[in-house]
């Protein structure tokens, strides 16, 4: 092994360790100890948001592929009116799912931007996640008022972010 190979190996190992820690910190069942560093708590929220975005993008892709497959499926015989109507209804359901995922993705991306704004304007301490939580709470309250108290995919995604912040910011006594 020459020096270049060794450097490449070390760089890849660092990437694997970082990905592994992101996976651990993004776990839905994560419980941090009471004395966890605020930076660890912040990174746990960031990693979770990143994972939510990746999962939502995957769901978007799956829905897009389903629509494409239905629309491009070869029809050997012309469909009857009822079959054609069922096909259109299925496409509409999948398009609604796609739209829902798109709204969720937009909300997760927006929440990530808000978190970075909070980081840029607040000292990293226990206070940071509290301010972030309150900011999301204000947005959710306004959105609920604008939508006549009906939950939308955007609101549901923001509520999920709030729950994540609660879970990560909460302190638990070690068992």
mmCIF file with all atom_site columns, C-alpha atoms in Angstrom:
data_model
loop_
_atom_site.group_PDB
_atom_site.id
_atom_site.type_symbol
_atom_site.label_atom_id
_atom_site.label_alt_id
_atom_site.label_comp_id
_atom_site.label_asym_id
_atom_site.label_entity_id
_atom_site.label_seq_id
_atom_site.pdbx_PDB_ins_code
_atom_site.Cartn_x
_atom_site.Cartn_y
_atom_site.Cartn_z
_atom_site.occupancy
_atom_site.B_iso_or_equiv
_atom_site.pdbx_formal_charge
_atom_site.auth_seq_id
_atom_site.auth_comp_id
_atom_site.auth_asym_id
_atom_site.auth_atom_id
_atom_site.pdbx_PDB_model_num
ATOM 1   C CA . UNK A 1 1   ? 0.000   0.000  0.000   1.00 0.00 ? 1   UNK A CA 1
ATOM 2   C CA . UNK A 1 2   ? 1.427   3.383  -0.918  1.00 0.00 ? 2   UNK A CA 1
ATOM 3   C CA . UNK A 1 3   ? 0.836   6.672  0.896   1.00 0.00 ? 3   UNK A CA 1
ATOM 4   C CA . UNK A 1 4   ? -1.880  7.829  -1.502  1.00 0.00 ? 4   UNK A CA 1
ATOM 5   C CA . UNK A 1 5   ? -3.900  4.667  -0.873  1.00 0.00 ? 5   UNK A CA 1
ATOM 6   C CA . UNK A 1 6   ? -3.506  5.100  2.868   1.00 0.00 ? 6   UNK A CA 1
ATOM 7   C CA . UNK A 1 7   ? -4.772  8.699  2.728   1.00 0.00 ? 7   UNK A CA 1
ATOM 8   C CA . UNK A 1 8   ? -7.750  7.621  0.641   1.00 0.00 ? 8   UNK A CA 1
ATOM 9   C CA . UNK A 1 9   ? -8.520  4.818  3.127   1.00 0.00 ? 9   UNK A CA 1
ATOM 10  C CA . UNK A 1 10  ? -8.380  7.221  6.073   1.00 0.00 ? 10  UNK A CA 1
ATOM 11  C CA . UNK A 1 11  ? -10.673 9.714  4.311   1.00 0.00 ? 11  UNK A CA 1
ATOM 12  C CA . UNK A 1 12  ? -13.220 6.974  3.538   1.00 0.00 ? 12  UNK A CA 1
ATOM 13  C CA . UNK A 1 13  ? -13.088 5.737  7.130   1.00 0.00 ? 13  UNK A CA 1
ATOM 14  C CA . UNK A 1 14  ? -13.854 9.246  8.411   1.00 0.00 ? 14  UNK A CA 1
ATOM 15  C CA . UNK A 1 15  ? -16.858 9.454  6.085   1.00 0.00 ? 15  UNK A CA 1
ATOM 16  C CA . UNK A 1 16  ? -18.136 6.078  7.319   1.00 0.00 ? 16  UNK A CA 1
ATOM 17  C CA . UNK A 1 17  ? -17.796 7.109  10.958  1.00 0.00 ? 17  UNK A CA 1
ATOM 18  C CA . UNK A 1 18  ? -19.645 10.371 10.291  1.00 0.00 ? 18  UNK A CA 1
ATOM 19  C CA . UNK A 1 19  ? -22.431 8.558  8.457   1.00 0.00 ? 19  UNK A CA 1
ATOM 20  C CA . UNK A 1 20  ? -22.667 6.051  11.296  1.00 0.00 ? 20  UNK A CA 1
ATOM 21  C CA . UNK A 1 21  ? -22.980 8.761  13.921  1.00 0.00 ? 21  UNK A CA 1
ATOM 22  C CA . UNK A 1 22  ? -25.621 10.511 11.799  1.00 0.00 ? 22  UNK A CA 1
ATOM 23  C CA . UNK A 1 23  ? -27.561 7.263  11.636  1.00 0.00 ? 23  UNK A CA 1
ATOM 24  C CA . UNK A 1 24  ? -27.393 6.866  15.395  1.00 0.00 ? 24  UNK A CA 1
ATOM 25  C CA . UNK A 1 25  ? -28.328 10.475 16.086  1.00 0.00 ? 25  UNK A CA 1
ATOM 26  C CA . UNK A 1 26  ? -31.214 10.431 13.597  1.00 0.00 ? 26  UNK A CA 1
ATOM 27  C CA . UNK A 1 27  ? -32.801 7.362  15.189  1.00 0.00 ? 27  UNK A CA 1
ATOM 28  C CA . UNK A 1 28  ? -36.423 8.006  16.161  1.00 0.00 ? 28  UNK A CA 1
ATOM 29  C CA . UNK A 1 29  ? -35.884 6.293  19.519  1.00 0.00 ? 29  UNK A CA 1
ATOM 30  C CA . UNK A 1 30  ? -32.796 8.310  20.434  1.00 0.00 ? 30  UNK A CA 1
ATOM 31  C CA . UNK A 1 31  ? -32.516 9.129  24.123  1.00 0.00 ? 31  UNK A CA 1
ATOM 32  C CA . UNK A 1 32  ? -29.693 11.430 25.082  1.00 0.00 ? 32  UNK A CA 1
ATOM 33  C CA . UNK A 1 33  ? -28.363 11.524 28.635  1.00 0.00 ? 33  UNK A CA 1
ATOM 34  C CA . UNK A 1 34  ? -29.215 14.494 30.825  1.00 0.00 ? 34  UNK A CA 1
ATOM 35  C CA . UNK A 1 35  ? -25.706 15.926 30.551  1.00 0.00 ? 35  UNK A CA 1
ATOM 36  C CA . UNK A 1 36  ? -25.530 15.633 26.737  1.00 0.00 ? 36  UNK A CA 1
ATOM 37  C CA . UNK A 1 37  ? -23.745 18.536 25.131  1.00 0.00 ? 37  UNK A CA 1
ATOM 38  C CA . UNK A 1 38  ? -26.009 21.064 23.346  1.00 0.00 ? 38  UNK A CA 1
ATOM 39  C CA . UNK A 1 39  ? -23.937 20.505 20.194  1.00 0.00 ? 39  UNK A CA 1
ATOM 40  C CA . UNK A 1 40  ? -24.825 16.812 20.274  1.00 0.00 ? 40  UNK A CA 1
ATOM 41  C CA . UNK A 1 41  ? -28.498 17.716 20.674  1.00 0.00 ? 41  UNK A CA 1
ATOM 42  C CA . UNK A 1 42  ? -28.231 20.140 17.756  1.00 0.00 ? 42  UNK A CA 1
ATOM 43  C CA . UNK A 1 43  ? -26.514 17.536 15.595  1.00 0.00 ? 43  UNK A CA 1
ATOM 44  C CA . UNK A 1 44  ? -29.254 15.024 16.467  1.00 0.00 ? 44  UNK A CA 1
ATOM 45  C CA . UNK A 1 45  ? -31.906 17.420 15.157  1.00 0.00 ? 45  UNK A CA 1
ATOM 46  C CA . UNK A 1 46  ? -29.864 18.145 12.023  1.00 0.00 ? 46  UNK A CA 1
ATOM 47  C CA . UNK A 1 47  ? -29.271 14.437 11.334  1.00 0.00 ? 47  UNK A CA 1
ATOM 48  C CA . UNK A 1 48  ? -32.960 13.649 11.832  1.00 0.00 ? 48  UNK A CA 1
ATOM 49  C CA . UNK A 1 49  ? -34.020 16.461 9.472   1.00 0.00 ? 49  UNK A CA 1
ATOM 50  C CA . UNK A 1 50  ? -31.538 15.209 6.884   1.00 0.00 ? 50  UNK A CA 1
ATOM 51  C CA . UNK A 1 51  ? -32.933 11.671 7.204   1.00 0.00 ? 51  UNK A CA 1
ATOM 52  C CA . UNK A 1 52  ? -36.533 12.920 6.878   1.00 0.00 ? 52  UNK A CA 1
ATOM 53  C CA . UNK A 1 53  ? -35.607 14.798 3.726   1.00 0.00 ? 53  UNK A CA 1
ATOM 54  C CA . UNK A 1 54  ? -33.918 11.736 2.222   1.00 0.00 ? 54  UNK A CA 1
ATOM 55  C CA . UNK A 1 55  ? -36.868 9.458  3.065   1.00 0.00 ? 55  UNK A CA 1
ATOM 56  C CA . UNK A 1 56  ? -39.358 11.961 1.666   1.00 0.00 ? 56  UNK A CA 1
ATOM 57  C CA . UNK A 1 57  ? -37.336 12.342 -1.548  1.00 0.00 ? 57  UNK A CA 1
ATOM 58  C CA . UNK A 1 58  ? -37.370 8.562  -1.900  1.00 0.00 ? 58  UNK A CA 1
ATOM 59  C CA . UNK A 1 59  ? -41.164 8.497  -1.443  1.00 0.00 ? 59  UNK A CA 1
ATOM 60  C CA . UNK A 1 60  ? -41.471 11.242 -4.072  1.00 0.00 ? 60  UNK A CA 1
ATOM 61  C CA . UNK A 1 61  ? -39.428 9.185  -6.500  1.00 0.00 ? 61  UNK A CA 1
ATOM 62  C CA . UNK A 1 62  ? -41.513 6.084  -5.892  1.00 0.00 ? 62  UNK A CA 1
ATOM 63  C CA . UNK A 1 63  ? -44.739 8.006  -6.507  1.00 0.00 ? 63  UNK A CA 1
ATOM 64  C CA . UNK A 1 64  ? -43.319 9.563  -9.685  1.00 0.00 ? 64  UNK A CA 1
ATOM 65  C CA . UNK A 1 65  ? -42.284 6.130  -10.968 1.00 0.00 ? 65  UNK A CA 1
ATOM 66  C CA . UNK A 1 66  ? -45.749 4.722  -10.252 1.00 0.00 ? 66  UNK A CA 1
ATOM 67  C CA . UNK A 1 67  ? -47.371 7.528  -12.239 1.00 0.00 ? 67  UNK A CA 1
ATOM 68  C CA . UNK A 1 68  ? -44.905 7.015  -15.084 1.00 0.00 ? 68  UNK A CA 1
ATOM 69  C CA . UNK A 1 69  ? -45.489 3.251  -15.150 1.00 0.00 ? 69  UNK A CA 1
ATOM 70  C CA . UNK A 1 70  ? -49.258 3.660  -15.257 1.00 0.00 ? 70  UNK A CA 1
ATOM 71  C CA . UNK A 1 71  ? -49.167 6.280  -17.983 1.00 0.00 ? 71  UNK A CA 1
ATOM 72  C CA . UNK A 1 72  ? -46.644 4.401  -20.117 1.00 0.00 ? 72  UNK A CA 1
ATOM 73  C CA . UNK A 1 73  ? -48.129 0.929  -19.708 1.00 0.00 ? 73  UNK A CA 1
ATOM 74  C CA . UNK A 1 74  ? -48.818 -0.517 -23.144 1.00 0.00 ? 74  UNK A CA 1
ATOM 75  C CA . UNK A 1 75  ? -52.489 -1.111 -23.769 1.00 0.00 ? 75  UNK A CA 1
ATOM 76  C CA . UNK A 1 76  ? -53.003 -4.133 -25.975 1.00 0.00 ? 76  UNK A CA 1
ATOM 77  C CA . UNK A 1 77  ? -56.720 -3.524 -26.190 1.00 0.00 ? 77  UNK A CA 1
ATOM 78  C CA . UNK A 1 78  ? -58.531 -0.256 -25.647 1.00 0.00 ? 78  UNK A CA 1
ATOM 79  C CA . UNK A 1 79  ? -59.741 0.084  -22.079 1.00 0.00 ? 79  UNK A CA 1
ATOM 80  C CA . UNK A 1 80  ? -63.399 0.160  -21.327 1.00 0.00 ? 80  UNK A CA 1
ATOM 81  C CA . UNK A 1 81  ? -64.784 3.357  -19.946 1.00 0.00 ? 81  UNK A CA 1
ATOM 82  C CA . UNK A 1 82  ? -64.892 1.996  -16.378 1.00 0.00 ? 82  UNK A CA 1
ATOM 83  C CA . UNK A 1 83  ? -61.285 0.709  -16.579 1.00 0.00 ? 83  UNK A CA 1
ATOM 84  C CA . UNK A 1 84  ? -60.167 4.048  -18.025 1.00 0.00 ? 84  UNK A CA 1
ATOM 85  C CA . UNK A 1 85  ? -61.917 5.858  -15.170 1.00 0.00 ? 85  UNK A CA 1
ATOM 86  C CA . UNK A 1 86  ? -60.273 3.573  -12.580 1.00 0.00 ? 86  UNK A CA 1
ATOM 87  C CA . UNK A 1 87  ? -56.882 4.239  -14.177 1.00 0.00 ? 87  UNK A CA 1
ATOM 88  C CA . UNK A 1 88  ? -57.453 8.006  -13.972 1.00 0.00 ? 88  UNK A CA 1
ATOM 89  C CA . UNK A 1 89  ? -58.584 7.755  -10.338 1.00 0.00 ? 89  UNK A CA 1
ATOM 90  C CA . UNK A 1 90  ? -55.467 5.755  -9.479  1.00 0.00 ? 90  UNK A CA 1
ATOM 91  C CA . UNK A 1 91  ? -53.259 8.356  -11.169 1.00 0.00 ? 91  UNK A CA 1
ATOM 92  C CA . UNK A 1 92  ? -55.048 11.118 -9.248  1.00 0.00 ? 92  UNK A CA 1
ATOM 93  C CA . UNK A 1 93  ? -54.531 9.286  -5.915  1.00 0.00 ? 93  UNK A CA 1
ATOM 94  C CA . UNK A 1 94  ? -50.832 8.843  -6.637  1.00 0.00 ? 94  UNK A CA 1
ATOM 95  C CA . UNK A 1 95  ? -50.532 12.480 -7.742  1.00 0.00 ? 95  UNK A CA 1
ATOM 96  C CA . UNK A 1 96  ? -52.173 13.544 -4.460  1.00 0.00 ? 96  UNK A CA 1
ATOM 97  C CA . UNK A 1 97  ? -49.653 11.396 -2.588  1.00 0.00 ? 97  UNK A CA 1
ATOM 98  C CA . UNK A 1 98  ? -46.859 12.959 -4.617  1.00 0.00 ? 98  UNK A CA 1
ATOM 99  C CA . UNK A 1 99  ? -48.140 16.452 -3.781  1.00 0.00 ? 99  UNK A CA 1
ATOM 100 C CA . UNK A 1 100 ? -48.376 15.538 -0.100  1.00 0.00 ? 100 UNK A CA 1
ATOM 101 C CA . UNK A 1 101 ? -44.784 14.292 -0.075  1.00 0.00 ? 101 UNK A CA 1
ATOM 102 C CA . UNK A 1 102 ? -43.665 17.439 -1.894  1.00 0.00 ? 102 UNK A CA 1
ATOM 103 C CA . UNK A 1 103 ? -45.297 19.635 0.766   1.00 0.00 ? 103 UNK A CA 1
ATOM 104 C CA . UNK A 1 104 ? -43.647 17.590 3.507   1.00 0.00 ? 104 UNK A CA 1
ATOM 105 C CA . UNK A 1 105 ? -40.259 17.848 1.824   1.00 0.00 ? 105 UNK A CA 1
ATOM 106 C CA . UNK A 1 106 ? -40.656 21.610 1.476   1.00 0.00 ? 106 UNK A CA 1
ATOM 107 C CA . UNK A 1 107 ? -41.519 21.833 5.185   1.00 0.00 ? 107 UNK A CA 1
ATOM 108 C CA . UNK A 1 108 ? -38.484 19.745 6.228   1.00 0.00 ? 108 UNK A CA 1
ATOM 109 C CA . UNK A 1 109 ? -36.204 21.874 4.058   1.00 0.00 ? 109 UNK A CA 1
ATOM 110 C CA . UNK A 1 110 ? -37.739 25.038 5.486   1.00 0.00 ? 110 UNK A CA 1
ATOM 111 C CA . UNK A 1 111 ? -37.292 23.707 9.022   1.00 0.00 ? 111 UNK A CA 1
ATOM 112 C CA . UNK A 1 112 ? -33.624 22.988 8.256   1.00 0.00 ? 112 UNK A CA 1
ATOM 113 C CA . UNK A 1 113 ? -33.144 26.557 7.081   1.00 0.00 ? 113 UNK A CA 1
ATOM 114 C CA . UNK A 1 114 ? -34.801 27.889 10.246  1.00 0.00 ? 114 UNK A CA 1
ATOM 115 C CA . UNK A 1 115 ? -32.522 25.734 12.364  1.00 0.00 ? 115 UNK A CA 1
ATOM 116 C CA . UNK A 1 116 ? -29.445 27.112 10.626  1.00 0.00 ? 116 UNK A CA 1
ATOM 117 C CA . UNK A 1 117 ? -30.788 30.664 11.064  1.00 0.00 ? 117 UNK A CA 1
ATOM 118 C CA . UNK A 1 118 ? -31.235 29.944 14.768  1.00 0.00 ? 118 UNK A CA 1
ATOM 119 C CA . UNK A 1 119 ? -27.692 28.618 14.970  1.00 0.00 ? 119 UNK A CA 1
ATOM 120 C CA . UNK A 1 120 ? -26.388 31.737 13.238  1.00 0.00 ? 120 UNK A CA 1
ATOM 121 C CA . UNK A 1 121 ? -28.250 34.085 15.568  1.00 0.00 ? 121 UNK A CA 1
ATOM 122 C CA . UNK A 1 122 ? -28.144 32.244 18.886  1.00 0.00 ? 122 UNK A CA 1
ATOM 123 C CA . UNK A 1 123 ? -25.293 30.914 20.973  1.00 0.00 ? 123 UNK A CA 1
ATOM 124 C CA . UNK A 1 124 ? -25.269 27.134 20.883  1.00 0.00 ? 124 UNK A CA 1
ATOM 125 C CA . UNK A 1 125 ? -26.710 26.284 24.271  1.00 0.00 ? 125 UNK A CA 1
ATOM 126 C CA . UNK A 1 126 ? -29.865 24.758 25.703  1.00 0.00 ? 126 UNK A CA 1
ATOM 127 C CA . UNK A 1 127 ? -31.592 27.987 24.671  1.00 0.00 ? 127 UNK A CA 1
ATOM 128 C CA . UNK A 1 128 ? -31.033 27.351 20.950  1.00 0.00 ? 128 UNK A CA 1
ATOM 129 C CA . UNK A 1 129 ? -33.428 24.403 20.654  1.00 0.00 ? 129 UNK A CA 1
ATOM 130 C CA . UNK A 1 130 ? -35.989 26.179 22.832  1.00 0.00 ? 130 UNK A CA 1
ATOM 131 C CA . UNK A 1 131 ? -35.997 29.178 20.503  1.00 0.00 ? 131 UNK A CA 1
ATOM 132 C CA . UNK A 1 132 ? -36.167 26.891 17.472  1.00 0.00 ? 132 UNK A CA 1
ATOM 133 C CA . UNK A 1 133 ? -39.091 25.004 19.003  1.00 0.00 ? 133 UNK A CA 1
ATOM 134 C CA . UNK A 1 134 ? -40.946 28.250 19.737  1.00 0.00 ? 134 UNK A CA 1
ATOM 135 C CA . UNK A 1 135 ? -40.348 29.480 16.189  1.00 0.00 ? 135 UNK A CA 1
ATOM 136 C CA . UNK A 1 136 ? -41.860 26.300 14.746  1.00 0.00 ? 136 UNK A CA 1
ATOM 137 C CA . UNK A 1 137 ? -44.746 26.496 17.210  1.00 0.00 ? 137 UNK A CA 1
ATOM 138 C CA . UNK A 1 138 ? -45.523 30.011 16.010  1.00 0.00 ? 138 UNK A CA 1
ATOM 139 C CA . UNK A 1 139 ? -45.447 28.919 12.353  1.00 0.00 ? 139 UNK A CA 1
ATOM 140 C CA . UNK A 1 140 ? -47.697 25.930 13.079  1.00 0.00 ? 140 UNK A CA 1
ATOM 141 C CA . UNK A 1 141 ? -50.189 28.061 15.005  1.00 0.00 ? 141 UNK A CA 1
ATOM 142 C CA . UNK A 1 142 ? -50.353 30.587 12.150  1.00 0.00 ? 142 UNK A CA 1
ATOM 143 C CA . UNK A 1 143 ? -50.668 27.843 9.531   1.00 0.00 ? 143 UNK A CA 1
ATOM 144 C CA . UNK A 1 144 ? -53.479 26.164 11.470  1.00 0.00 ? 144 UNK A CA 1
ATOM 145 C CA . UNK A 1 145 ? -55.338 29.460 11.706  1.00 0.00 ? 145 UNK A CA 1
ATOM 146 C CA . UNK A 1 146 ? -54.868 30.050 7.960   1.00 0.00 ? 146 UNK A CA 1
ATOM 147 C CA . UNK A 1 147 ? -56.158 26.540 7.156   1.00 0.00 ? 147 UNK A CA 1
ATOM 148 C CA . UNK A 1 148 ? -59.175 26.665 9.495   1.00 0.00 ? 148 UNK A CA 1
ATOM 149 C CA . UNK A 1 149 ? -57.507 24.298 11.983  1.00 0.00 ? 149 UNK A CA 1
ATOM 150 C CA . UNK A 1 150 ? -57.059 21.558 9.360   1.00 0.00 ? 150 UNK A CA 1
ATOM 151 C CA . UNK A 1 151 ? -53.783 19.708 9.309   1.00 0.00 ? 151 UNK A CA 1
ATOM 152 C CA . UNK A 1 152 ? -51.915 19.737 6.004   1.00 0.00 ? 152 UNK A CA 1
ATOM 153 C CA . UNK A 1 153 ? -48.845 17.690 5.081   1.00 0.00 ? 153 UNK A CA 1
ATOM 154 C CA . UNK A 1 154 ? -46.756 20.801 5.783   1.00 0.00 ? 154 UNK A CA 1
ATOM 155 C CA . UNK A 1 155 ? -48.248 21.246 9.253   1.00 0.00 ? 155 UNK A CA 1
ATOM 156 C CA . UNK A 1 156 ? -47.853 17.542 10.024  1.00 0.00 ? 156 UNK A CA 1
ATOM 157 C CA . UNK A 1 157 ? -44.186 17.665 9.005   1.00 0.00 ? 157 UNK A CA 1
ATOM 158 C CA . UNK A 1 158 ? -43.586 20.720 11.201  1.00 0.00 ? 158 UNK A CA 1
ATOM 159 C CA . UNK A 1 159 ? -45.334 19.004 14.108  1.00 0.00 ? 159 UNK A CA 1
ATOM 160 C CA . UNK A 1 160 ? -42.998 16.037 13.569  1.00 0.00 ? 160 UNK A CA 1
ATOM 161 C CA . UNK A 1 161 ? -40.037 18.419 13.748  1.00 0.00 ? 161 UNK A CA 1
ATOM 162 C CA . UNK A 1 162 ? -41.417 19.865 16.971  1.00 0.00 ? 162 UNK A CA 1
ATOM 163 C CA . UNK A 1 163 ? -41.752 16.385 18.465  1.00 0.00 ? 163 UNK A CA 1
ATOM 164 C CA . UNK A 1 164 ? -38.182 15.620 17.473  1.00 0.00 ? 164 UNK A CA 1
ATOM 165 C CA . UNK A 1 165 ? -36.922 18.784 19.148  1.00 0.00 ? 165 UNK A CA 1
ATOM 166 C CA . UNK A 1 166 ? -38.907 17.888 22.288  1.00 0.00 ? 166 UNK A CA 1
ATOM 167 C CA . UNK A 1 167 ? -37.424 14.388 22.317  1.00 0.00 ? 167 UNK A CA 1
ATOM 168 C CA . UNK A 1 168 ? -33.840 15.540 21.760  1.00 0.00 ? 168 UNK A CA 1
ATOM 169 C CA . UNK A 1 169 ? -34.039 18.525 24.103  1.00 0.00 ? 169 UNK A CA 1
ATOM 170 C CA . UNK A 1 170 ? -35.660 16.525 26.892  1.00 0.00 ? 170 UNK A CA 1
ATOM 171 C CA . UNK A 1 171 ? -33.376 15.301 29.604  1.00 0.00 ? 171 UNK A CA 1
ATOM 172 C CA . UNK A 1 172 ? -33.676 11.783 30.925  1.00 0.00 ? 172 UNK A CA 1
ATOM 173 C CA . UNK A 1 173 ? -32.071 10.371 33.976  1.00 0.00 ? 173 UNK A CA 1
ATOM 174 C CA . UNK A 1 174 ? -29.765 7.537  33.082  1.00 0.00 ? 174 UNK A CA 1
ATOM 175 C CA . UNK A 1 175 ? -31.146 4.111  33.967  1.00 0.00 ? 175 UNK A CA 1
#
